[in-house]
Coordinates of C-alpha atoms and ligand atoms in Angstrom, one line a residue:
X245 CA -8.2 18.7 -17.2
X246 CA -9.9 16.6 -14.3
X247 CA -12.3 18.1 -12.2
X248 CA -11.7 16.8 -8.3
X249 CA -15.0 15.6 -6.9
X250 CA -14.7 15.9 -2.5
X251 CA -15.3 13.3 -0.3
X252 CA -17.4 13.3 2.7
X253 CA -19.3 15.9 4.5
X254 CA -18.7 14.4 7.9
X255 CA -15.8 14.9 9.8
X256 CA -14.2 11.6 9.9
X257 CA -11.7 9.9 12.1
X258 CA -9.0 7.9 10.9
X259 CA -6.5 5.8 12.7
X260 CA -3.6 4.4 11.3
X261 CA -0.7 2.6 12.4
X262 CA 1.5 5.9 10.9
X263 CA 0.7 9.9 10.4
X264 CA 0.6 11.3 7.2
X265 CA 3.9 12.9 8.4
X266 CA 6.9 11.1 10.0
X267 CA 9.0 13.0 13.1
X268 CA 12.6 12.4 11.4
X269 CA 15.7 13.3 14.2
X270 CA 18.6 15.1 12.5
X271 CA 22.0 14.5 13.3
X272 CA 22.4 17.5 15.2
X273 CA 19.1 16.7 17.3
X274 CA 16.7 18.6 15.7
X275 CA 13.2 17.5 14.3
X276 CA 11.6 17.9 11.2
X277 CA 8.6 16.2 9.7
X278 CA 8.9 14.5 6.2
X279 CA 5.7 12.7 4.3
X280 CA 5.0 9.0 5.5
X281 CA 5.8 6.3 3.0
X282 CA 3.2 4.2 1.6
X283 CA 0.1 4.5 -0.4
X284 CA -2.3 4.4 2.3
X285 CA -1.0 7.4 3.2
X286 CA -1.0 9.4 -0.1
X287 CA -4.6 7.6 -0.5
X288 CA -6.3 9.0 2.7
X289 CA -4.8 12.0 3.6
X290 CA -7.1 13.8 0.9
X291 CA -10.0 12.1 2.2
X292 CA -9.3 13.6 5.8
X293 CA -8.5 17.4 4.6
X294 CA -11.7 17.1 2.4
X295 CA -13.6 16.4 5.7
X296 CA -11.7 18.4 8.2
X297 CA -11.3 15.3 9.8
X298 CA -8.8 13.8 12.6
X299 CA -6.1 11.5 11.9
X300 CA -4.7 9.2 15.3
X301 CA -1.3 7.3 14.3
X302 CA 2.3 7.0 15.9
X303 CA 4.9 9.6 14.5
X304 CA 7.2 7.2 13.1
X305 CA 9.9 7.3 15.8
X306 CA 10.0 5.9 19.5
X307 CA 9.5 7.4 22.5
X308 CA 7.9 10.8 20.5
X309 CA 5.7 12.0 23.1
X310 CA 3.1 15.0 21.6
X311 CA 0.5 17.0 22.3
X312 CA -2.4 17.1 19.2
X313 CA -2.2 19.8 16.9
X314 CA -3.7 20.7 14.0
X315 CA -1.6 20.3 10.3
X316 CA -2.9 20.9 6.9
X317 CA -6.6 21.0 7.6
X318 CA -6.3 17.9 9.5
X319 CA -6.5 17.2 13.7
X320 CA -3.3 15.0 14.2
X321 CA -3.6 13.0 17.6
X322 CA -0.2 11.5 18.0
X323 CA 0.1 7.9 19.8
X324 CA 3.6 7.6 21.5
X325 CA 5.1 4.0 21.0
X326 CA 8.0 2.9 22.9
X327 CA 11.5 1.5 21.6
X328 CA 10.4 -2.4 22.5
X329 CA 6.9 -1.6 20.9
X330 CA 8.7 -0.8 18.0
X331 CA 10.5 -3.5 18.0
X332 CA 7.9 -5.7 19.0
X333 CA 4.5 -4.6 17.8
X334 CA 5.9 -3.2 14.8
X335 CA 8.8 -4.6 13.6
X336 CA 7.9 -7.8 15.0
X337 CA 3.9 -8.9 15.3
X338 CA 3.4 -6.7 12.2
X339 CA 5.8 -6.5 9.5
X340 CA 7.8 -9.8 11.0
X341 CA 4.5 -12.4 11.5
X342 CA 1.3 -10.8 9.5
X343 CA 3.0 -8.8 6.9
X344 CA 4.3 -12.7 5.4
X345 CA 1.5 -14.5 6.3
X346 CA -1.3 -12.1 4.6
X347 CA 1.1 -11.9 1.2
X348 CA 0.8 -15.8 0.8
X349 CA 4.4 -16.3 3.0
X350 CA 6.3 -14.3 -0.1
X351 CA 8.5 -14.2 3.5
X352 CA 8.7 -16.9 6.6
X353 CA 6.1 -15.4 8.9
X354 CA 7.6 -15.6 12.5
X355 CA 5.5 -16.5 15.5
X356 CA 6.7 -15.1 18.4
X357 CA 4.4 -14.6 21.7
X358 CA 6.1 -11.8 23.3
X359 CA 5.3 -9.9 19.9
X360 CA 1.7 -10.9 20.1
X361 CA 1.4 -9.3 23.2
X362 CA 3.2 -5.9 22.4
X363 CA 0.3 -6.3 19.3
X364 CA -2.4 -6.3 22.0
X365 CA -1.2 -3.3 23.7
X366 CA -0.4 -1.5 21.3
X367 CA -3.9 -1.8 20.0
X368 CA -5.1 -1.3 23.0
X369 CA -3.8 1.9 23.2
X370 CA -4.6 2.9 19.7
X371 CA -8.7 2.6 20.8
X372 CA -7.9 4.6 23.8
X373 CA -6.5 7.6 22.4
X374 CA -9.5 6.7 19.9
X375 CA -12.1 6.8 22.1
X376 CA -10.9 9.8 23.7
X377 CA -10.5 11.7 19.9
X378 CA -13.9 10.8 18.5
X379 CA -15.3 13.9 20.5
X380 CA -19.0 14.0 19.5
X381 CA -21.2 10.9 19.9
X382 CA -21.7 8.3 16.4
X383 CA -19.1 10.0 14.8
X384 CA -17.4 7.9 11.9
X385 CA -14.2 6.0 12.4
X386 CA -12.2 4.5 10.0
X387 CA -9.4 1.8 11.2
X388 CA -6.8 1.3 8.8
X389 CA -4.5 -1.9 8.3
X390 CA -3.4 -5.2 9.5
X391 CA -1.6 -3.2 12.3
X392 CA -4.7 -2.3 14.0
X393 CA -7.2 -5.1 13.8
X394 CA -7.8 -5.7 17.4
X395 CA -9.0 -1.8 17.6
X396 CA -12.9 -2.3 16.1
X397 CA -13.6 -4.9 18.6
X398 CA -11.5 -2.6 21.4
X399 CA -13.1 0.2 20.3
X400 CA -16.6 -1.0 20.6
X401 CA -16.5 -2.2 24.3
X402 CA -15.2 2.0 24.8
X403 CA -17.3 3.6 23.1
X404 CA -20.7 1.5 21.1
X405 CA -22.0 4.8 20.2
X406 CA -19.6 5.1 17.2
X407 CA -19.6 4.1 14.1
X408 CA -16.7 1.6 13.4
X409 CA -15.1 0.9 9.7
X410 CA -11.9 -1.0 9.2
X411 CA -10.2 -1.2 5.6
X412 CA -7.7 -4.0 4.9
X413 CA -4.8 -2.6 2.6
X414 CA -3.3 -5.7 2.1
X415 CA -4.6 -9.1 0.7
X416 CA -6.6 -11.4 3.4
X417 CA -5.0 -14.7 2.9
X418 CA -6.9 -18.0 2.1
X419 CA -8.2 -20.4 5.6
X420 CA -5.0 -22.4 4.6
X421 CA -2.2 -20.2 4.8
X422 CA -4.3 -18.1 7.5
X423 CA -5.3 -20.8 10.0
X424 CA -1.5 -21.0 11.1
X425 CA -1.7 -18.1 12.5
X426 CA -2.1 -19.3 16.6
X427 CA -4.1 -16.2 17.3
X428 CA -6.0 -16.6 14.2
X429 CA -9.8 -16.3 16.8
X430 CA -8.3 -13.2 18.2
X431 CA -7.6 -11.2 15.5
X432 CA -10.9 -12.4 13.7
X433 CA -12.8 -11.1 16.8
X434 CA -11.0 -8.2 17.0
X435 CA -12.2 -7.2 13.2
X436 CA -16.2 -8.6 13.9
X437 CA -16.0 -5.9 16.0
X438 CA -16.8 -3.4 12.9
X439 CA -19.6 -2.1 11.4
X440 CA -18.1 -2.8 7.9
X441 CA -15.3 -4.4 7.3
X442 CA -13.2 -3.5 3.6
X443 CA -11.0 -5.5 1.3
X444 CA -9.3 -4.6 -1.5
X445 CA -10.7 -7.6 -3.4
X446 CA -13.5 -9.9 -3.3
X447 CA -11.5 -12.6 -3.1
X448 CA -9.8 -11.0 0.0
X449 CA -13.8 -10.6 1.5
X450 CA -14.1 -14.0 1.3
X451 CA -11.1 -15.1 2.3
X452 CA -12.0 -13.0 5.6
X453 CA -15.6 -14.8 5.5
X454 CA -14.5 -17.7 5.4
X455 CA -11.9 -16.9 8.4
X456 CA -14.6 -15.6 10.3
X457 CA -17.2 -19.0 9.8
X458 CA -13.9 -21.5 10.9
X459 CA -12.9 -18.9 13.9
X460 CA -15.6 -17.0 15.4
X461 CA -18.9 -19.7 14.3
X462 CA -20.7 -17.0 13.1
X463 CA -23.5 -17.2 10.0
X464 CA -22.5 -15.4 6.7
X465 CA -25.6 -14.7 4.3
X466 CA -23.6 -12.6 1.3
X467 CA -21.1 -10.0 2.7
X468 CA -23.5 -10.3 6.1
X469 CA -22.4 -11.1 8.9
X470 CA -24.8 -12.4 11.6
X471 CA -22.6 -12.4 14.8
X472 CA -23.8 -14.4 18.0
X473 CA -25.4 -11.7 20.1
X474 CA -27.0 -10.4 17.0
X475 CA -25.5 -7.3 15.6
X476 CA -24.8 -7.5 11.6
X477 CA -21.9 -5.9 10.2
X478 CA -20.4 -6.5 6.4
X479 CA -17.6 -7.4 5.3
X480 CA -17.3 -6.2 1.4
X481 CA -14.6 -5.6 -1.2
X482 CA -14.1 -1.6 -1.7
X483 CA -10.7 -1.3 -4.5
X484 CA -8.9 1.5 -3.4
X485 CA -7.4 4.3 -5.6
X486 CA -5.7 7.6 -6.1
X487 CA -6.6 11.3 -6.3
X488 CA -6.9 10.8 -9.9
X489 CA -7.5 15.2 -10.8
X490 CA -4.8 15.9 -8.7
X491 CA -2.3 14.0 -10.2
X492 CA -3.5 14.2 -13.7
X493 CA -3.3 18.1 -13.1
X494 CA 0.2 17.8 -11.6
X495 CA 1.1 16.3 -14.4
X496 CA 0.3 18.8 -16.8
X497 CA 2.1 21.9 -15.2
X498 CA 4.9 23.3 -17.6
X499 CA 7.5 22.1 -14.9
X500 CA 6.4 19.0 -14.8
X501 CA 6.4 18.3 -18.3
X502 CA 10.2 20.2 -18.8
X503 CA 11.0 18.0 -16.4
X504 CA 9.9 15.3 -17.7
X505 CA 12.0 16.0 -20.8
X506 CA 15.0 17.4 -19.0
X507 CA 15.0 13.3 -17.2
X508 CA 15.3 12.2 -20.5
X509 CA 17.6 13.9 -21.8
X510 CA 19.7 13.5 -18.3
X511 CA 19.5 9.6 -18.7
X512 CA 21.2 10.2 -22.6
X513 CA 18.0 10.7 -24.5
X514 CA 17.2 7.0 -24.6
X515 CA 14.8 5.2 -27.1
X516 CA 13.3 3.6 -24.7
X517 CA 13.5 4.4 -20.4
X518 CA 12.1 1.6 -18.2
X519 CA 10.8 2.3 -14.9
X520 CA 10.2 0.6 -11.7
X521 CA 9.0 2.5 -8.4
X522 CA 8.8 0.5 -5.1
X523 CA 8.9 0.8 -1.3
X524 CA 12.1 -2.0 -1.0
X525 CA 9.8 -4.9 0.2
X526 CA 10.1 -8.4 -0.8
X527 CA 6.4 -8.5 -2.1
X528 CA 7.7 -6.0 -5.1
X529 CA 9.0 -8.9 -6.8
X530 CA 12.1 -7.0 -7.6
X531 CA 14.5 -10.0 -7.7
X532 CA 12.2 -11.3 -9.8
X533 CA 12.0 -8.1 -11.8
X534 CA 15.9 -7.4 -12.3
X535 CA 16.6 -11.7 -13.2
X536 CA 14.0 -11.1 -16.6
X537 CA 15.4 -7.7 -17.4
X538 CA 18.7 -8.8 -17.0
X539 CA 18.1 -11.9 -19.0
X540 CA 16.6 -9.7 -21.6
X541 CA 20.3 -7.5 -21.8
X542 CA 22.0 -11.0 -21.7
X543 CA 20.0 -12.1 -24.6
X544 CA 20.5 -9.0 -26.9
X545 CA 16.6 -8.4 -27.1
X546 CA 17.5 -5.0 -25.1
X547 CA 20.2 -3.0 -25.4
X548 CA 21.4 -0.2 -23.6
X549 CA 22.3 2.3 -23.7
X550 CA 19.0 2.9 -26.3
X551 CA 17.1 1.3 -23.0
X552 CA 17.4 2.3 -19.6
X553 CA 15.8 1.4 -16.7
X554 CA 15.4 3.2 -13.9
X555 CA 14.3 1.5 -10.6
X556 CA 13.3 4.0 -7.6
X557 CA 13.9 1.5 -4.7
X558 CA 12.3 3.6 -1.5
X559 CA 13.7 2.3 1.9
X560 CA 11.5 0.9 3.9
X561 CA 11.1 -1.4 7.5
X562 CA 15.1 -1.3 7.5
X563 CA 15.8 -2.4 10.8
X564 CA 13.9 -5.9 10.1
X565 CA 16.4 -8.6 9.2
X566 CA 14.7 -9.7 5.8
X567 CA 14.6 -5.9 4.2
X568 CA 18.4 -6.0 4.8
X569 CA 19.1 -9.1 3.5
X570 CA 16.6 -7.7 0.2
X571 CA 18.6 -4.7 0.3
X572 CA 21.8 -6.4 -0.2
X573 CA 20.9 -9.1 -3.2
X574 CA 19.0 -6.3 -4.9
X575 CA 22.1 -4.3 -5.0
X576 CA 24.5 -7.4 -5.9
X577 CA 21.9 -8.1 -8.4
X578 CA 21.9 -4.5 -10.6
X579 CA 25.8 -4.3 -9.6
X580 CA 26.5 -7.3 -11.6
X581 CA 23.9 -6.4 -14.3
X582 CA 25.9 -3.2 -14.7
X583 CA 28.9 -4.9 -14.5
X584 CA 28.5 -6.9 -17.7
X585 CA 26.0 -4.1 -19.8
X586 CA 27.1 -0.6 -18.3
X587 CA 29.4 1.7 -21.0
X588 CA 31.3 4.3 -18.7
X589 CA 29.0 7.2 -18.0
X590 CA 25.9 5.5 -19.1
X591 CA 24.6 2.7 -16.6
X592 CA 22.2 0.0 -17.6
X593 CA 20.5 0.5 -14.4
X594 CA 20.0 3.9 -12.7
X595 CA 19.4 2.3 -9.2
X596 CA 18.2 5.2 -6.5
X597 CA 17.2 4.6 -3.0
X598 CA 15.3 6.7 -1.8
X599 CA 12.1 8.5 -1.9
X600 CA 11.2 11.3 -4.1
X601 CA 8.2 14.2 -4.1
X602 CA 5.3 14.0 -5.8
X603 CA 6.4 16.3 -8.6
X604 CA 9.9 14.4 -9.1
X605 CA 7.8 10.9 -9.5
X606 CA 4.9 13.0 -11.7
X607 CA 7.7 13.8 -14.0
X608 CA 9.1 10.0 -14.1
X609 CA 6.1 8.7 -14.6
X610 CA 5.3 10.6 -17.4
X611 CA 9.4 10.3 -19.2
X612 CA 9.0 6.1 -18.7
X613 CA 8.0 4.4 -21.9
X614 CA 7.4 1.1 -20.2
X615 CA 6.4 0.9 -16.5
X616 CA 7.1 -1.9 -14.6
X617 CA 4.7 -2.9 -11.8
X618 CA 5.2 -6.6 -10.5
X619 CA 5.0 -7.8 -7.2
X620 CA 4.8 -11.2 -6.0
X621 CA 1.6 -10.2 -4.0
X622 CA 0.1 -6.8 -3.3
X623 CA -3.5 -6.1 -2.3
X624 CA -3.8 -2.8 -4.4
X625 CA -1.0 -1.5 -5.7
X626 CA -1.4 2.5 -6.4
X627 CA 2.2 2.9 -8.0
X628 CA 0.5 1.7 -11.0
X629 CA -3.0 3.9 -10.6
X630 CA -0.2 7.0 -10.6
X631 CA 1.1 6.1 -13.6
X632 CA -2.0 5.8 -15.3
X633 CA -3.4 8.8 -13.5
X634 CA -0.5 10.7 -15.1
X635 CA -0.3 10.1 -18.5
X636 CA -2.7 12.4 -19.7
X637 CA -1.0 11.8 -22.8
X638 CA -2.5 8.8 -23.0
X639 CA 1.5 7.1 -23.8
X640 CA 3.4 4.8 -21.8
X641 CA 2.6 1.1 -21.3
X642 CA 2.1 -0.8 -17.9
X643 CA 3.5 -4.0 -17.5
X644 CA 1.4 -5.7 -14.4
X645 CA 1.4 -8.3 -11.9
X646 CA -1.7 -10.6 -11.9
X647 CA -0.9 -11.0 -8.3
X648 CA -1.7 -6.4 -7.8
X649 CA -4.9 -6.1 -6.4
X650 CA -4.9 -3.6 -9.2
X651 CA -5.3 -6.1 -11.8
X652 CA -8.6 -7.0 -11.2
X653 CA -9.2 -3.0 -13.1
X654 CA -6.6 -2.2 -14.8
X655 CA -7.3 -5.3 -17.4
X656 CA -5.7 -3.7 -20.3
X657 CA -2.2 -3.8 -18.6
X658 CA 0.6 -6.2 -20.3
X659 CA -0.6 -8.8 -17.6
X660 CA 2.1 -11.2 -16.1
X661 CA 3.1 -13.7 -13.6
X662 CA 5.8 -12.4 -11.8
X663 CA 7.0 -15.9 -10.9
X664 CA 7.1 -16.9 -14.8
X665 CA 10.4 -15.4 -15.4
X666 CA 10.1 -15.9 -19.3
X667 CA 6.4 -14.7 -19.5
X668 CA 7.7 -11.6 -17.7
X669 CA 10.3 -11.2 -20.4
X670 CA 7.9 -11.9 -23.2
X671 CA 5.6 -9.0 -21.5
X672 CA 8.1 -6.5 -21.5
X673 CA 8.7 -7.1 -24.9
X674 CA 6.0 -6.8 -26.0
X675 CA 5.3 -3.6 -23.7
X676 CA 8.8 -2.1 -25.5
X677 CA 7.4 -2.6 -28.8
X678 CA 4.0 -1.7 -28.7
X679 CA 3.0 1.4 -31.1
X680 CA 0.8 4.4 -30.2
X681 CA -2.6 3.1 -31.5
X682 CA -2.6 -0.3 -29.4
X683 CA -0.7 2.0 -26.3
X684 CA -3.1 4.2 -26.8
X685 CA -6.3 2.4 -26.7
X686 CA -5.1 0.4 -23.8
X687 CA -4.1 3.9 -22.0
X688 CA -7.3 5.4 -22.6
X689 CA -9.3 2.0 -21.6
X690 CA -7.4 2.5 -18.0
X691 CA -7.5 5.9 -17.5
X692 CA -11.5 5.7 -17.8
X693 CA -11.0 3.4 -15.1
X694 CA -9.1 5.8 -12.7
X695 CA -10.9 8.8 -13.6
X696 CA -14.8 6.9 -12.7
X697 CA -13.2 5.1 -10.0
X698 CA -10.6 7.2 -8.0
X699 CA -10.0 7.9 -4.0
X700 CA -12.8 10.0 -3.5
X701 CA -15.0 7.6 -4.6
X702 CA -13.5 4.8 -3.2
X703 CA -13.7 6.8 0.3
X704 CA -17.9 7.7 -0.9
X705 CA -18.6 4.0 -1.3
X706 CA -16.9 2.9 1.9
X707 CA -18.4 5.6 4.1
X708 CA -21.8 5.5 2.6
X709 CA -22.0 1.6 3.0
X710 CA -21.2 2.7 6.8
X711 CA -23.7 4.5 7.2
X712 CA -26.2 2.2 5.9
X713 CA -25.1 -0.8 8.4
X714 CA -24.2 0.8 11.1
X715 CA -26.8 1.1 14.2
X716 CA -25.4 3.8 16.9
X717 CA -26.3 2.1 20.0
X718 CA -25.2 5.0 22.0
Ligands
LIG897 O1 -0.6 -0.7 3.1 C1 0.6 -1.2 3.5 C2 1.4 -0.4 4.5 O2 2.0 -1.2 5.4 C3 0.7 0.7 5.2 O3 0.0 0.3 6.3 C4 1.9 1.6 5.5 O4 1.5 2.9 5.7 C5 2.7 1.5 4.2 O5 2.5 0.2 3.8 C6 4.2 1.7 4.5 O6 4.7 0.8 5.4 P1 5.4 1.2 6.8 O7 4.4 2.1 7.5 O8 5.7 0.0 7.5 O9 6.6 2.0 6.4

């Protein structure tokens, strides 16, 4: 077993466009909280109870107006949005313009000025509740996200005592799909006004380099950043990962394990079970997915049911326009493939949407054979660091997008290109029939990986390359 090594001493404070936890309304009016999709959540919300830190986001619903409280060893400082700043901040500026844009327009990014402005205010907001949460003077604050990238500059004209990081989950896109973007300056500033700014890879850094020479006219030397009235900052790439002991350990209880088999054996003790877990987003490459694993049944080169996959399709962003549309062809799409390869009782493809706990997905991860991870674009990817992180067994194979920020690691993945519909098929081939001494060694190979390289010290290597550039001007 994995011992868990802690993150930072310091209490930190993050801010993030969501909580760790969601206010959900029941139909008879009640509230309860439920876990906040997304990886950035299950990534930082260790890093924040191992430093008793505070954590400022929006509940998830509009018009949720709450007092702080304190929640599983974290401060939680709720930001109230309203139902047009959902609509438009949210919904709109960010999922509807930069969410397409940064993942090289695998969408149409809309420009719409009334959205920009919601951005601005809601940003605005987010670095006053900030300024008013970061209690003691230079403490450490960690912005999160393309949701929130006006907050470091913001932030800085509040309060330039503090210390000011902002990490980048998604890819930064290159100067030519970028530059389109007709507040391109703004948002730019908005980030220069960080101590350190992260990326999940260096081509992402230098995409945002670059951004920052054509936008802002400042000098870059390296990953420094000289900006006209003289301060410095960085802008670096830091790969972020999972809670690698934690899951591993997980993944070892008895009841994780006799569940494991109990999926198995629920899904008609197949030869081989497939599995693909994403938040339903275009950028999954799920289309893509189901056209080569269909072809594949077509073809005869699987058969079910001695092959099963099972594709764990979480809902996400489901009042935007372009998830719904997703929703339906995805659903049209393993509907026919069940049509034509189904035998009564035993589906081709178990399709479930919605999300599962930690335990339930442990215990998938560790019945799938072959594990299919391949979006179009993604700037990390940590569905496939869990799987990895799980299979203490040191079985399973990972079929990967070379497009997963989590390629540039996990180099001993079946890589493809999602967009090659034949090479994907060739990959999971190949992953299918691979035997235990080549699964093995490449299993092994990324697990190392993981296990040297996991959220903790991802967090460790952010906040201590903080430290080192950041002058408290207080
Ligand atoms: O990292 C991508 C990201 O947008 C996170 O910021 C977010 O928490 C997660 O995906 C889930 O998306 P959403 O908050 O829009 O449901």
């Amino acid at each position: 077993m994995l011992s868990s090594s802690s993150t930072s001493e310091r209490p930190v404070v993050v801010v993030a466009n969501r909580l760790p936890v969601d206010q959900v309304r029941l139909a008879d009016g009640a509230t309860e909280w439920h876990p906040s999709p997304g990886g950035l959540v299950a990534a930082l919300e260790p890093v924040v109870q191992a430093s008793g830190g505070t954590w400022v986001g929006w509940p998830g619903a509009a018009d949720v107006e709450l007092e702080a409280f304190d929640a599983d060893g974290m401060h939680i400082v709720p930001v109230s949005l309203s139902a047009d700043e959902v609509a438009d901040y949210y919904e709109g500026f960010s999922n509807g313009t930069l969410w397409p844009l940064y993942h090289d327009v695998t969408g149409e990014p809309v420009f719409e000025r009334r959205w920009w402005d919601a951005y601005r205010e809601v940003n605005r907001r987010f670095a006053s509740a900030v300024a008013g949460a970061a209690t003691e003077p230079g403490s450490v604050v960690w912005v999160q996200d393309y949701q929130l990238q006006l907050v470091p500059a913001l932030l800085r004209e509040r309060r330039p005592d503090l210390q000011i990081g902002f990490f980048d989950h998604i890819p930064f896109p290159g100067w030519e799909i970028y530059a389109r973007l007709p507040w391109r300056r703004e948002v730019v500033e908005g980030l220069l006004g960080a101590d350190l700014v992260g990326f999940q890879r260096g081509a992402d850094a230098a995409n945002f380099l670059r951004a920052a020479r054509s936008t802002s006219g400042v000098v870059t030397r390296g990953s420094v950043i000289e900006r006209k009235d003289g301060r410095q900052l960085r802008a670096a790439s830091f790969p972020i990962s999972v809670d690698t002991a934690a899951l591993d350990c997980l993944a070892r209880r008895p009841e994780t394990l006799a569940r494991a088999a109990q999926l198995r054996s629920e899904l008609g003790d197949p030869e081989v079970l497939v599995l693909g877990v994403d938040r339903l987003d275009y950028t999954k490459g799920i289309l893509h997915r189901l056209r080569a694993y269909g072809e594949l049944l077509d073809e005869g080169h699987l058969e079910p049911p001695g092959t099963v996959l099972v594709q764990v399709a979480s809902p996400s962003r489901e009042r935007v326009e372009e998830y719904q549309r997703l929703r339906d062809e995805v659903e049209a799409t393993v509907g026919r493939i069940n049509g034509d390869h189904s035998a009564l009782g035993r589906p081709a493809v178990h399709y479930l949407h919605r999300t599962f706990p930690k335990e339930e997905m442990a215990a998938l991860y560790l019945a799938a054979d072959v594990m299919l991870v391949t979006p179009l674009r993604d700037g990390m990817n940590l569905v496939a660091k869990e799987y990895v992180a799980c299979r203490h067994d040191e079985r399973g194979a990972l079929v990967l997008s070379e497009f997963a920020g989590a390629a540039d690691e996990l180099r001993q993945a079946f890589l493809v290109n999602p967009w090659d519909i034949d090479g994907t098929k060739a990959a999971i081939r190949r992953a299918v029939a691979v035997g235990p001494p080549e699964s093995s060694r490449r299993m092994r190979a990324m697990r190392r990986r993981v296990i040297e390289f996991d959220v903790h010290h991802w967090a460790n290597a952010f906040l201590g390359a903080l430290a080192m550039v950041a002058e408290p001007q207080g």
